[in-house]
Short mmCIF file of C-alpha atoms and ligand atoms in Angstrom, two decimals:
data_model
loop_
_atom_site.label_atom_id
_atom_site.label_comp_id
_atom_site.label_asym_id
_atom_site.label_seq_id
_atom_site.Cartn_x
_atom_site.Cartn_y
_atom_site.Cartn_z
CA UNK A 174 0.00 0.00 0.00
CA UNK A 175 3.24 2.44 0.11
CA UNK A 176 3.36 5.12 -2.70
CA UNK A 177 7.18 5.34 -3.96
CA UNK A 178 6.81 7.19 -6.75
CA UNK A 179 4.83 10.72 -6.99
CA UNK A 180 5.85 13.75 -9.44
CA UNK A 181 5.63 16.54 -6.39
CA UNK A 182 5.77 14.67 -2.65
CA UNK A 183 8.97 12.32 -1.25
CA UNK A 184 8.40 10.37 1.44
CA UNK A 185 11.10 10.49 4.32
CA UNK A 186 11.51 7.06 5.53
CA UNK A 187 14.75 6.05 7.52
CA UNK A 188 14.88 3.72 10.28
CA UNK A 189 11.77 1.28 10.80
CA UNK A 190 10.39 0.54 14.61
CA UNK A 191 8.37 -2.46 15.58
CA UNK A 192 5.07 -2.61 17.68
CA UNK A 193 2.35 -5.11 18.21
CA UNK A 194 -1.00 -5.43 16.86
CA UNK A 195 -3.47 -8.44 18.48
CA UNK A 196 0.30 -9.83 19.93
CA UNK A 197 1.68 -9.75 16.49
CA UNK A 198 4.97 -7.56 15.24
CA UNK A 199 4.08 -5.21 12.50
CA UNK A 200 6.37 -2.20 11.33
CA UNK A 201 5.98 0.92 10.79
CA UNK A 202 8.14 4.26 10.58
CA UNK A 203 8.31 6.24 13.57
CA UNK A 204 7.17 9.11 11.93
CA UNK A 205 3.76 7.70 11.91
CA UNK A 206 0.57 7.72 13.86
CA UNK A 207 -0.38 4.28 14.49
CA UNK A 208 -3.87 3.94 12.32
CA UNK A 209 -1.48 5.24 9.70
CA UNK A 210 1.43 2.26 9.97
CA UNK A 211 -1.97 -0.54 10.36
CA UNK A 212 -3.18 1.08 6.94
CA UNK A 213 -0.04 0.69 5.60
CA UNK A 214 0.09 -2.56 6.90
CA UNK A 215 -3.02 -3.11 4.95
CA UNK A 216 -5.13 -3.38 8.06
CA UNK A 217 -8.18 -1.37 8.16
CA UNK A 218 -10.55 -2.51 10.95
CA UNK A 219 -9.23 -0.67 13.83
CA UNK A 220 -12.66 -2.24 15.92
CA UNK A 221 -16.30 -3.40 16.53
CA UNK A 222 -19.79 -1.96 17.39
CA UNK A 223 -20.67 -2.34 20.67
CA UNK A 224 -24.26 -3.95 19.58
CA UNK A 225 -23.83 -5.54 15.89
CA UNK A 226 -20.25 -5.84 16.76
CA UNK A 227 -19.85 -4.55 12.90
CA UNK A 228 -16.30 -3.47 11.45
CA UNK A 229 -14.93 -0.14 12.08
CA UNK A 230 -12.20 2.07 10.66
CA UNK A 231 -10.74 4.93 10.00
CA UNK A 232 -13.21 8.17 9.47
CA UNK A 233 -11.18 11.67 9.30
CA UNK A 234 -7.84 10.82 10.08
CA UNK A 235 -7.76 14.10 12.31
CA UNK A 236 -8.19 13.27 15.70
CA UNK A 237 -12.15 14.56 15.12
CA UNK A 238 -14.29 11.82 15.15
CA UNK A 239 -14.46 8.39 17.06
CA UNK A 240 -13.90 5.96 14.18
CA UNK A 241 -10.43 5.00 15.10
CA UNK A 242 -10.35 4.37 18.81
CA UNK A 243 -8.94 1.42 20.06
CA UNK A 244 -6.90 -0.08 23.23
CA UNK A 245 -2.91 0.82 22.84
CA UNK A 246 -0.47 -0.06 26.14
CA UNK A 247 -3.62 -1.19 27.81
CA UNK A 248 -5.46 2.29 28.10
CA UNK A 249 -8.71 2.05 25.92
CA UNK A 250 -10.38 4.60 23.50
CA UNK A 251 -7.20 5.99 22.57
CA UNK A 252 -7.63 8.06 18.99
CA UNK A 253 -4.85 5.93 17.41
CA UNK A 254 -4.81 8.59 13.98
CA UNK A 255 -3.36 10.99 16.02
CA UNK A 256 -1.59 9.02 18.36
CA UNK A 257 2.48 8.70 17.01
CA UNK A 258 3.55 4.86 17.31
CA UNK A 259 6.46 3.86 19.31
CA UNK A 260 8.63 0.78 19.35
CA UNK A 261 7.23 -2.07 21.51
CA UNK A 262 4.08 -0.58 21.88
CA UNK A 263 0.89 -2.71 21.98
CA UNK A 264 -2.39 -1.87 19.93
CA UNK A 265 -5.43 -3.71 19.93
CA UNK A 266 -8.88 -3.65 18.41
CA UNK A 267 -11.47 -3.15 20.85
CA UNK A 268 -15.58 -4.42 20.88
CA UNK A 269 -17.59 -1.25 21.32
CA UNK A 270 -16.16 0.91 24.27
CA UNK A 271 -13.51 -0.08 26.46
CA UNK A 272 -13.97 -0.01 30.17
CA UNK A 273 -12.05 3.40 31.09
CA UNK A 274 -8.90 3.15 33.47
CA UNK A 275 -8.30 4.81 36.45
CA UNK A 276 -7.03 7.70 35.95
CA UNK A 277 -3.74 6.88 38.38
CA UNK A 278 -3.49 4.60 35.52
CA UNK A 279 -2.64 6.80 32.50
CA UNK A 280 -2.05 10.48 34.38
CA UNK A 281 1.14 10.63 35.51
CA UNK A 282 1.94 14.59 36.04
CA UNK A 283 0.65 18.02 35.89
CA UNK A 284 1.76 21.06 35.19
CA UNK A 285 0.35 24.41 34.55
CA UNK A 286 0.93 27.40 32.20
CA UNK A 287 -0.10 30.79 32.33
CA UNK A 288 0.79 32.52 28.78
CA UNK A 289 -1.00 35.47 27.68
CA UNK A 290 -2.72 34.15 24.55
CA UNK A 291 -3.67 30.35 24.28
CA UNK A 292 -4.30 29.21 20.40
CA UNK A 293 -5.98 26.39 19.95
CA UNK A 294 -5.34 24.72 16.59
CA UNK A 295 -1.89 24.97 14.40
CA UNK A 296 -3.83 25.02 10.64
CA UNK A 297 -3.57 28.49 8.93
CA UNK A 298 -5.89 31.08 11.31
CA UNK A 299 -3.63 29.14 14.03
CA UNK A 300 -0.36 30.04 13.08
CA UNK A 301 -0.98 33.04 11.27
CA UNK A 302 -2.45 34.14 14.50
CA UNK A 303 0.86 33.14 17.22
CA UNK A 304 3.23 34.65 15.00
CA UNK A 305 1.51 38.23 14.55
CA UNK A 306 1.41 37.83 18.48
CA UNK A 307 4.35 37.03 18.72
CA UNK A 308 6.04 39.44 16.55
CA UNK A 309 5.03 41.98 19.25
CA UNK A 310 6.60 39.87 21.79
CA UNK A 311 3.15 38.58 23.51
CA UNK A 312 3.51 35.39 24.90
CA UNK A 313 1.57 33.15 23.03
CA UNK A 314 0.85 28.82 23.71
CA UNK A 315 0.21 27.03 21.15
CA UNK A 316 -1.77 24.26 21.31
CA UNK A 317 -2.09 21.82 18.29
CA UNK A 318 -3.97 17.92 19.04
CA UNK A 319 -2.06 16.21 15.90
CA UNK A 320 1.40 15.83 15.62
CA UNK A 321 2.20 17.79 13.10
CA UNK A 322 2.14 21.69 12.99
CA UNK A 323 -0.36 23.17 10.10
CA UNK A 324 -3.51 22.11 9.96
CA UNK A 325 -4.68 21.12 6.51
CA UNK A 326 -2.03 22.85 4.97
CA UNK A 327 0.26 20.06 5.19
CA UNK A 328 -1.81 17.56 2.58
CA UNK A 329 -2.57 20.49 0.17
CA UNK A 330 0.03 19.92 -3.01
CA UNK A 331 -2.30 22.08 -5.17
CA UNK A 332 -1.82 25.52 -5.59
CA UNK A 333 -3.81 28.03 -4.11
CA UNK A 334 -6.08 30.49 -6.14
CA UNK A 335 -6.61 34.50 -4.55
CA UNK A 336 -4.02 37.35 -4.76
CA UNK A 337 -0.46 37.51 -4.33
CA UNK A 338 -0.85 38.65 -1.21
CA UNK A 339 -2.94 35.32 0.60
CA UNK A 340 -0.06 33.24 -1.57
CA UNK A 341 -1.89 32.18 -4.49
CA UNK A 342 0.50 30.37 -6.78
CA UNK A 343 2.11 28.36 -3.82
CA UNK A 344 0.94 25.23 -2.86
CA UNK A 345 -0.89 24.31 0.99
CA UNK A 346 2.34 22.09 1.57
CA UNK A 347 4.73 25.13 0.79
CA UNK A 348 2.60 27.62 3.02
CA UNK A 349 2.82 25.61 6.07
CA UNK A 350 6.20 24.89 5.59
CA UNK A 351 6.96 28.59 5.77
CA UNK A 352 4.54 29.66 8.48
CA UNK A 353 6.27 27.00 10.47
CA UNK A 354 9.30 28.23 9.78
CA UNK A 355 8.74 31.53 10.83
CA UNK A 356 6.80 30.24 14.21
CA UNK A 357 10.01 28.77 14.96
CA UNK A 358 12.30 31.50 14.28
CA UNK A 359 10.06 33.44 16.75
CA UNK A 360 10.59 30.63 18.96
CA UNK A 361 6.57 30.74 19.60
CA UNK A 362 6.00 28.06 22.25
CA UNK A 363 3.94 25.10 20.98
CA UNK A 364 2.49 21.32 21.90
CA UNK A 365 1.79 19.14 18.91
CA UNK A 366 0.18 15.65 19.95
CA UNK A 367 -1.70 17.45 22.59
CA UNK A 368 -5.82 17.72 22.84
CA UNK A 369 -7.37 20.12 24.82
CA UNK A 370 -10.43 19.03 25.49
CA UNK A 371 -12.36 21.15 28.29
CA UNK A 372 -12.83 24.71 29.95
CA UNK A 373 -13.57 25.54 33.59
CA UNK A 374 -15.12 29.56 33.83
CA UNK A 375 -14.88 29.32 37.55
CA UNK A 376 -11.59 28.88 37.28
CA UNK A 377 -10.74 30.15 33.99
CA UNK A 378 -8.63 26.98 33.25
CA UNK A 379 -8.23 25.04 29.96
CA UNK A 380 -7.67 20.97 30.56
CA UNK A 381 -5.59 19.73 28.01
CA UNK A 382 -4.11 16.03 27.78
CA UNK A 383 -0.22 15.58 26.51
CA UNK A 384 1.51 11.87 26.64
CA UNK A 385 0.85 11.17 30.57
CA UNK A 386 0.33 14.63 31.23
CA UNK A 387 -2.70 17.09 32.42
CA UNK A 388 -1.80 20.57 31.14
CA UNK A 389 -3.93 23.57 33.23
CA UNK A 390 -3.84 26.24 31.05
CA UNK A 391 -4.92 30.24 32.49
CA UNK A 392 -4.82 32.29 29.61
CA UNK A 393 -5.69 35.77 29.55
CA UNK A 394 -6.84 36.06 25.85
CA UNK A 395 -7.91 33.05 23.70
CA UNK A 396 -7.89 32.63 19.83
CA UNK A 397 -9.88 29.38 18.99
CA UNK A 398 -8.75 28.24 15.69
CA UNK A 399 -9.99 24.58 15.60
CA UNK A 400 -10.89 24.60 12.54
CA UNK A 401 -13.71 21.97 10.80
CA UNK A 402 -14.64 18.33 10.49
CA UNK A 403 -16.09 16.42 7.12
CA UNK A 404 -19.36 15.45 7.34
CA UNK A 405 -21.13 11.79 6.81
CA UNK A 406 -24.22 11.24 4.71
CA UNK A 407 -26.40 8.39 5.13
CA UNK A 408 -26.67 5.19 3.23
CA UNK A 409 -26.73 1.58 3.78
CA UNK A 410 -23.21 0.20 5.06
CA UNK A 411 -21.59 3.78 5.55
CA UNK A 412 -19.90 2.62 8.22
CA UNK A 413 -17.63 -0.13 6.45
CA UNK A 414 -14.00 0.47 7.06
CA UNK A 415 -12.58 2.32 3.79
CA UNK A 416 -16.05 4.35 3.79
CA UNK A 417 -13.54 7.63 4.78
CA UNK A 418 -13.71 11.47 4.32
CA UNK A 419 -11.85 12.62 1.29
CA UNK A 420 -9.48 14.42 3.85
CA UNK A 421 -8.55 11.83 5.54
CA UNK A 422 -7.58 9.69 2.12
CA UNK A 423 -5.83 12.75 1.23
CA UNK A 424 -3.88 12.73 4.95
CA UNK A 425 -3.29 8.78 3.95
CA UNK A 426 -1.71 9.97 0.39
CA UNK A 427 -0.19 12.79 0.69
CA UNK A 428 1.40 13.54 4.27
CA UNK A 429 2.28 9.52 5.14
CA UNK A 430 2.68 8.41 1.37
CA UNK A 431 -0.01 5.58 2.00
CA UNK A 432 -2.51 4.02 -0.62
CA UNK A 433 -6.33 4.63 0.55
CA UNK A 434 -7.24 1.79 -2.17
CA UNK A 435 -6.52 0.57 -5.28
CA UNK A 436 -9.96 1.50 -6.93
CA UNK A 437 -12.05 4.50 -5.26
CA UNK A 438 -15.09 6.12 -5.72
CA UNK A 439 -15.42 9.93 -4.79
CA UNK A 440 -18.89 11.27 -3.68
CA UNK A 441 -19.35 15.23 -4.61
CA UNK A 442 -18.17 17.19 -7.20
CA UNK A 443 -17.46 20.03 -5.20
CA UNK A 444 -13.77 21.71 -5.28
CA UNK A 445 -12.52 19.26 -2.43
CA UNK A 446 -14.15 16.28 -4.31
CA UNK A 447 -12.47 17.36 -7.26
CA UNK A 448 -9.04 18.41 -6.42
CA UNK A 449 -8.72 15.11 -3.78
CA UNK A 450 -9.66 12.90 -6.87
CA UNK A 451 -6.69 14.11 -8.91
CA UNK A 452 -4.68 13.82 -6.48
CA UNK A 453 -4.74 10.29 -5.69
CA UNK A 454 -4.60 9.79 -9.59
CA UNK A 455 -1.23 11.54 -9.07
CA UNK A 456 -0.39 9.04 -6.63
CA UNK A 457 -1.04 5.98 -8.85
CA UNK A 458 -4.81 5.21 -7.49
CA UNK A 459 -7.74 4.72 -10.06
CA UNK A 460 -10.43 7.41 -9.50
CA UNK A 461 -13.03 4.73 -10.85
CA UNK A 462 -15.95 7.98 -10.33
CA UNK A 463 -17.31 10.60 -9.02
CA UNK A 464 -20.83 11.27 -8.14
CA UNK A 465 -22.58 14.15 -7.56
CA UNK A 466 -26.11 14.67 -6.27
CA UNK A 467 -26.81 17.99 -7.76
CA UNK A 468 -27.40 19.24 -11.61
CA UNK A 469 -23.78 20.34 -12.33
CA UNK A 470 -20.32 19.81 -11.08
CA UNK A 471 -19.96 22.36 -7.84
CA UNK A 472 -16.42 22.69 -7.94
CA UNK A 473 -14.35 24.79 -10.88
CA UNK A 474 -14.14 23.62 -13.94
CA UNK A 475 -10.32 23.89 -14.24
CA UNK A 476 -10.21 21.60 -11.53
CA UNK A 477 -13.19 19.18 -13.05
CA UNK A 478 -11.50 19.06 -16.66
CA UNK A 479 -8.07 17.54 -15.05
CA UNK A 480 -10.09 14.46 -14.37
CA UNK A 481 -11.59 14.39 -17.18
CA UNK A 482 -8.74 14.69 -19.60
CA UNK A 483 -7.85 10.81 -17.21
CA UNK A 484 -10.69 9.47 -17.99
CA UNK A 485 -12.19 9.91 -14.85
CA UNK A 486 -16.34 9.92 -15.26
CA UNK A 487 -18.32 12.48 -13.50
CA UNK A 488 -21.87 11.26 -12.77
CA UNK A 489 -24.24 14.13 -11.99
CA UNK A 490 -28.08 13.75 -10.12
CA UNK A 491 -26.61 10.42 -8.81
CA UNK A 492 -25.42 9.18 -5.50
CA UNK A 493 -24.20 6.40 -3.23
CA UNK A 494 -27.07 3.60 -2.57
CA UNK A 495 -24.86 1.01 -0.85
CA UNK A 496 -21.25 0.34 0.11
CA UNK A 497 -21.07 -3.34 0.33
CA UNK A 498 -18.62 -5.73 1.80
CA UNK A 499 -17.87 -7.47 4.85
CA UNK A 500 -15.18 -6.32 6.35
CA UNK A 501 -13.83 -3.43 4.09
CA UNK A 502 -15.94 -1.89 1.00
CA UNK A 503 -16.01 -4.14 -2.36
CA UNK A 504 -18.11 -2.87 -4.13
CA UNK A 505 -20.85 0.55 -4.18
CA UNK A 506 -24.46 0.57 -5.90
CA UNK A 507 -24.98 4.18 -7.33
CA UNK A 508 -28.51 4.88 -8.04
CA UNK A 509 -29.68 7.92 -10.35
CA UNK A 510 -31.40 10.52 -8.98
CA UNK A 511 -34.81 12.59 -10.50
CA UNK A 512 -34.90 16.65 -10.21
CA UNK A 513 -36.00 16.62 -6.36
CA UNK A 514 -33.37 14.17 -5.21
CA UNK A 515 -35.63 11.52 -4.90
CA UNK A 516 -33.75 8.26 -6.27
CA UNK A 517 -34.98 6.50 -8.99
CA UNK A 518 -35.06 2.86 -10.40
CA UNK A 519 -31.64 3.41 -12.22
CA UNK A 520 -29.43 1.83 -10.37
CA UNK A 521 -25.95 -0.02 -11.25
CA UNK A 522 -22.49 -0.91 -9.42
CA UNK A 523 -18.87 -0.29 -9.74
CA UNK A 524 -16.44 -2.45 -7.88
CA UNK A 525 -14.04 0.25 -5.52
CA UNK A 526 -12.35 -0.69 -2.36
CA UNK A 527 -12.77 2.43 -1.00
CA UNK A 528 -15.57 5.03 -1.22
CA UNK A 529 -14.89 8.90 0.13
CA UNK A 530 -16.93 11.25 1.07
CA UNK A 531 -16.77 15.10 -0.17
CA UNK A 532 -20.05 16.46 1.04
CA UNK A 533 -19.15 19.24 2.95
CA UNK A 534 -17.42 20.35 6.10
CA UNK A 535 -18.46 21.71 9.76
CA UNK A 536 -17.38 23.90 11.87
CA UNK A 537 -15.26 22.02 14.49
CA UNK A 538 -17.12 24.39 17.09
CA UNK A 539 -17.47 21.66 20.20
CA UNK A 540 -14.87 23.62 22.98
CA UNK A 541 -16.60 27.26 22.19
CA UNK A 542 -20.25 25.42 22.67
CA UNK A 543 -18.44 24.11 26.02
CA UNK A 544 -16.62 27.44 27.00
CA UNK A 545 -20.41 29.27 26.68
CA UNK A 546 -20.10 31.31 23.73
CA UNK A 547 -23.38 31.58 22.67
CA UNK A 548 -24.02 29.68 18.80
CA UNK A 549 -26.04 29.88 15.58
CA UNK A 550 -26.73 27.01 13.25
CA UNK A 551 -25.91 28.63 10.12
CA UNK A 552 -26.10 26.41 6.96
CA UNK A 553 -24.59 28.28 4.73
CA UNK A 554 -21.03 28.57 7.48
CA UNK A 555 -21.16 24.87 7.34
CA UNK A 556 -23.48 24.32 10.77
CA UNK A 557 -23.34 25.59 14.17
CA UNK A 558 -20.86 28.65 14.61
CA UNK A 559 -20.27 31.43 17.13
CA UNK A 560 -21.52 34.95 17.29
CA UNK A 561 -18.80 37.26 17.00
CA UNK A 562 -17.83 40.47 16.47
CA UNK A 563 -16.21 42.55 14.10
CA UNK A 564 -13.16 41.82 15.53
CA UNK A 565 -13.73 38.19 16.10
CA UNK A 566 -14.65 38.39 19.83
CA UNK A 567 -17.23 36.29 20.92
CA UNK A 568 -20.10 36.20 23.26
CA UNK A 569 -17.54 35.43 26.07
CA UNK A 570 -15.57 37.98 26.62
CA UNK A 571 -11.30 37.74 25.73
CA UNK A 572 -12.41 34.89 23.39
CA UNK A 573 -11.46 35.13 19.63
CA UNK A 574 -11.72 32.92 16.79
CA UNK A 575 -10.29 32.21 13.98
CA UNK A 576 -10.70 30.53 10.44
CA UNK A 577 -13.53 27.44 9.48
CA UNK A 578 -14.71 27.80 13.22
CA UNK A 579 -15.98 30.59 12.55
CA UNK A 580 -17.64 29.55 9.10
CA UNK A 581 -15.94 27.31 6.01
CA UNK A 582 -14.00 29.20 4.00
CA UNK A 583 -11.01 28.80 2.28
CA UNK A 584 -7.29 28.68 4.06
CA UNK A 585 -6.25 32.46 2.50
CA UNK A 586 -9.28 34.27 4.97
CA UNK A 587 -8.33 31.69 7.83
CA UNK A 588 -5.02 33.24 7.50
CA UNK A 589 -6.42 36.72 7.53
CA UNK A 590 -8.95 36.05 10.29
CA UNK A 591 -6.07 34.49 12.36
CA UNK A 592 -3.92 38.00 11.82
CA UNK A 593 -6.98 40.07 12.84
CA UNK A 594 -8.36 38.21 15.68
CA UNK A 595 -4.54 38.80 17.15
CA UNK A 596 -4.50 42.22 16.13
CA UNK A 597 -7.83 42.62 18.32
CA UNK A 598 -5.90 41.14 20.96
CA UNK A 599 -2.96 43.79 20.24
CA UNK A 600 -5.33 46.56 20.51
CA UNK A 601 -6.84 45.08 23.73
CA UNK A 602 -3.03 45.27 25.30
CA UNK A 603 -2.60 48.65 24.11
CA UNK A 604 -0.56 48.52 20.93
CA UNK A 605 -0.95 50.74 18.18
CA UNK A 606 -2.52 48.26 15.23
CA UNK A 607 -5.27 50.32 14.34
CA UNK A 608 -4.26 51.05 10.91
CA UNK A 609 -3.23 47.53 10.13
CA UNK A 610 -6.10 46.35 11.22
CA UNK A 611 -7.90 48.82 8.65
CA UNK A 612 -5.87 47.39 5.89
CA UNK A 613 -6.43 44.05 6.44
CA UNK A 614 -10.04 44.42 7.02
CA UNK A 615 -9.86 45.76 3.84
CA UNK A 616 -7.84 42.93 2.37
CA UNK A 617 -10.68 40.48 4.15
CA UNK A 618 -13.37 42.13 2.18
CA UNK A 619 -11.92 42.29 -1.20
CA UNK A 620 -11.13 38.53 -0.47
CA UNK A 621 -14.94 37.84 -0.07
CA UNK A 622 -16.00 39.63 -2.67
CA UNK A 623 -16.57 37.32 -5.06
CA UNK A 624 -19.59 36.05 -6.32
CA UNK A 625 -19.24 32.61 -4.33
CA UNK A 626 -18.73 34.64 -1.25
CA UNK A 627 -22.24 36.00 -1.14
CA UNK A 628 -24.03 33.23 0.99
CA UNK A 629 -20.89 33.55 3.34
CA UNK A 630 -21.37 36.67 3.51
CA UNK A 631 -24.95 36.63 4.32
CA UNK A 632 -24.18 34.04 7.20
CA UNK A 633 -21.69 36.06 8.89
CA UNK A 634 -24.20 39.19 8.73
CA UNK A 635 -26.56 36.80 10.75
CA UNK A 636 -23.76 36.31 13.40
CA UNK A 637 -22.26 39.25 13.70
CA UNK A 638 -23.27 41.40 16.79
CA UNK A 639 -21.28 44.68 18.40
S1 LIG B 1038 -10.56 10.60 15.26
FE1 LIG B 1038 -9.32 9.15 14.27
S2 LIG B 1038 -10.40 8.74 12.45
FE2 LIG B 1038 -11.52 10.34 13.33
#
């Protein structure tokens, strides 16, 4: 399942460890979460329904769902995706959940932190967001749940569209590669592999979770910049291990160098749908099709003529039926659907072993729902999202936010939103950013603009409050 050969990535791979799966050795390179060395492996059920005790797998490969939980050193429900594997260390499947531990068990230390600004989430808004902080010499944690700084940025090889200015020309990889970069040379202090996963008002403390470690965070200021999760539709056997997001195939491809399949289907035509599908034709996988519910292809058609100049067939008004298999996908019925959606008698099958899903993101907005910051479902910002104001406070006062939280969009506003909601912060500590912070909310409207911005735009107008 190991791509060797593709015209833009190259895989790093040195030294190999050894850890156990079920009591056997399997390999992997240390550089790897664990659900990534079983899928390269070519093991994809990760564990079993509590009732039906039916196969499970991986979902978003993110660290945002709870497809990929299973018992590693003992300690059970343990998000293997984002969890880095270590030599010796064993991983089992689990039935349903696992009985939790003690926490004497697993919780070895604590320690507690008091920085000025707590981020939460490296993608773009994330960094973009420590570094104009910490230009200014504010003392800024950084808090990031997978172990690797930059969000989405890192499994992006296209090139971005937008002005010179967001970095259009240069591709998601090459963007976080510099933000990094510049993070570092600011020596901004960071966690990778850590999840924060609670706030306390009475106490004004964030809980966060690092190896054996509880981490009480008291910020002053916080910039929430976690960013979104893909969403599931609903159809028989969607829960079949290789039923995945299209993010998390392109997290198998492109950031560990990992086949998803051999054959895939994509569902949705949209730009994600679109741009994921060539890339795994880039990495030697057969895009057998892609479906797509609506009329016409959502995505642009630069992107849409790519696949079609491979071959690739683009099915409109039809969608996934069925995934079938027993204990990975073999096979998906498509079925044809009429002008309202409803599906019709047409039905046929194509044999995939893996079926993704590109139907949309949401708003990864869980910790502000938790922190009290009062919410909106908004459909056309991907779901439920925070009010805010202009500059990206929330209903709870000191709290900020920061990119897709706030509302999907694309990575060039998330980087803009992360530089504003800091220089709100800036303002707040008495620094003189006013006019930067006219120029950029300048630079923030010209981005949205655009004629696909106008259903964001009339979203955030429903959220926004001063
Ligand atoms: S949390 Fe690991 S697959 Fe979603």
């Amino acid at each position: 399942m190991e791509i060797f050969e593709h015209p833009i990535l190259r895989f790093e791979r040195k030294s190999k460890i050894t850890f156990f799966f079920e009591g056997n050795p399997v390999e992997a390179y240390p550089q790897e979460t664990v659900a990534m060395a079983l899928y390269r492996n070519g093991i994809n059920v990760f564990s079993y329904s509590p009732k039906l005790h039916r196969p499970r797998g991986l979902f978003c490969a993110i660290g945002k769902c709870s497809s990929c939980l299973m018992e590693v050193n003992g300690i059970p429900n343990v998000r293997t995706c984002i969890l880095n594997v270590q030599e010796g260390m064993k991983v089992k499947r689990q039935n349903g959940l696992g009985d939790l531990p003690k926490t004497s068990e697993f919780l070895k230390s604590e320690k507690e932190y008091s920085p000025t600004v707590l981020v939460i989430g490296s993608g773009p808004a994330g960094l973009m967001a420590s570094i104009t902080l910490k230009e200014k010499g504010v003392d800024v944690l950084l808090i990031e749940q997978n172990p690797n700084l930059g969000g989405q940025l890192i499994k992006q090889t296209h090139k971005f569209f937008g002005s010179q200015k967001e970095k259009a020309g240069t591709r998601g990889i090459e963007i976080a590669n510099e933000l990094v970069k510049e993070l570092n040379s600011l020596d901004v202090n960071y966690f990778t592999n850590t999840t924060l996963f609670s706030f306390y008002p009475r106490e004004n403390v964030f809980l966060a979770f690092k190896d054996n470690e509880l981490l009480k965070i008291f910020p002053k200021f916080v910039v929430f910049a976690t960013g979104a999760s893909e969403k599931m539709i609903p159809f028989e056997g969607n829960d079949l291990p290789n039923v995945m997001g299209a993010g998390a195939a392109q997290t198998l491809v492109n950031v560990y160098g990992i086949k998803v399949g051999t054959n895939v289907l994509m569902v949705g035509a949209g730009n994600v749908g679109l741009i994921v599908s060539y890339q795994l034709l880039q990495a030697g996988i057969n895009v057998k099709a892609v479906v797509e519910a609506s009329d016409k292809i959502g995505g642009y058609f630069v992107h849409a003529a790519k696949l079609t100049r491979f071959g690739v067939p683009i099915y409109t008004r039809t969608t996934i039926k069925k995934a079938v298999g027993v204990d990975k996908v073999e096979k998906a019925i498509l079925v044809e659907l009429d002008e309202n959606f409803n599906e019709t008698s047409k039905e046929f099958e194509i044999d995939v072993d893996a079926i993704l899903l590109s139907v949309g993101l949401q708003p990864s907005y869980q910790l502000l729902a938790q922190a009290g910051c009062e919410m909106k479902y908004i459909p056309s910002l991907g779901g439920y999202v925070p009010l805010r104001s202009k500059e990206l406070e929330t209903s709870v006062k000191n709290f900020y936010i920061a990119g897709d939280v706030g509302g999907i969009e694309e990575a060039s506003t998330a980087m803009l939103e992360g530089k504003l909601a800091s220089l709100s912060i800036l303002k707040k500590l008495g620094f003189d950013v006013e006019k930067e912070k006219e120029a950029l909310e300048l630079d923030l409207a010209k981005l949205r603009s655009t004629p696909f911005s106008k259903k964001i735009l009339q979203g955030l107008k429903e959220v926004a409050y001063e």
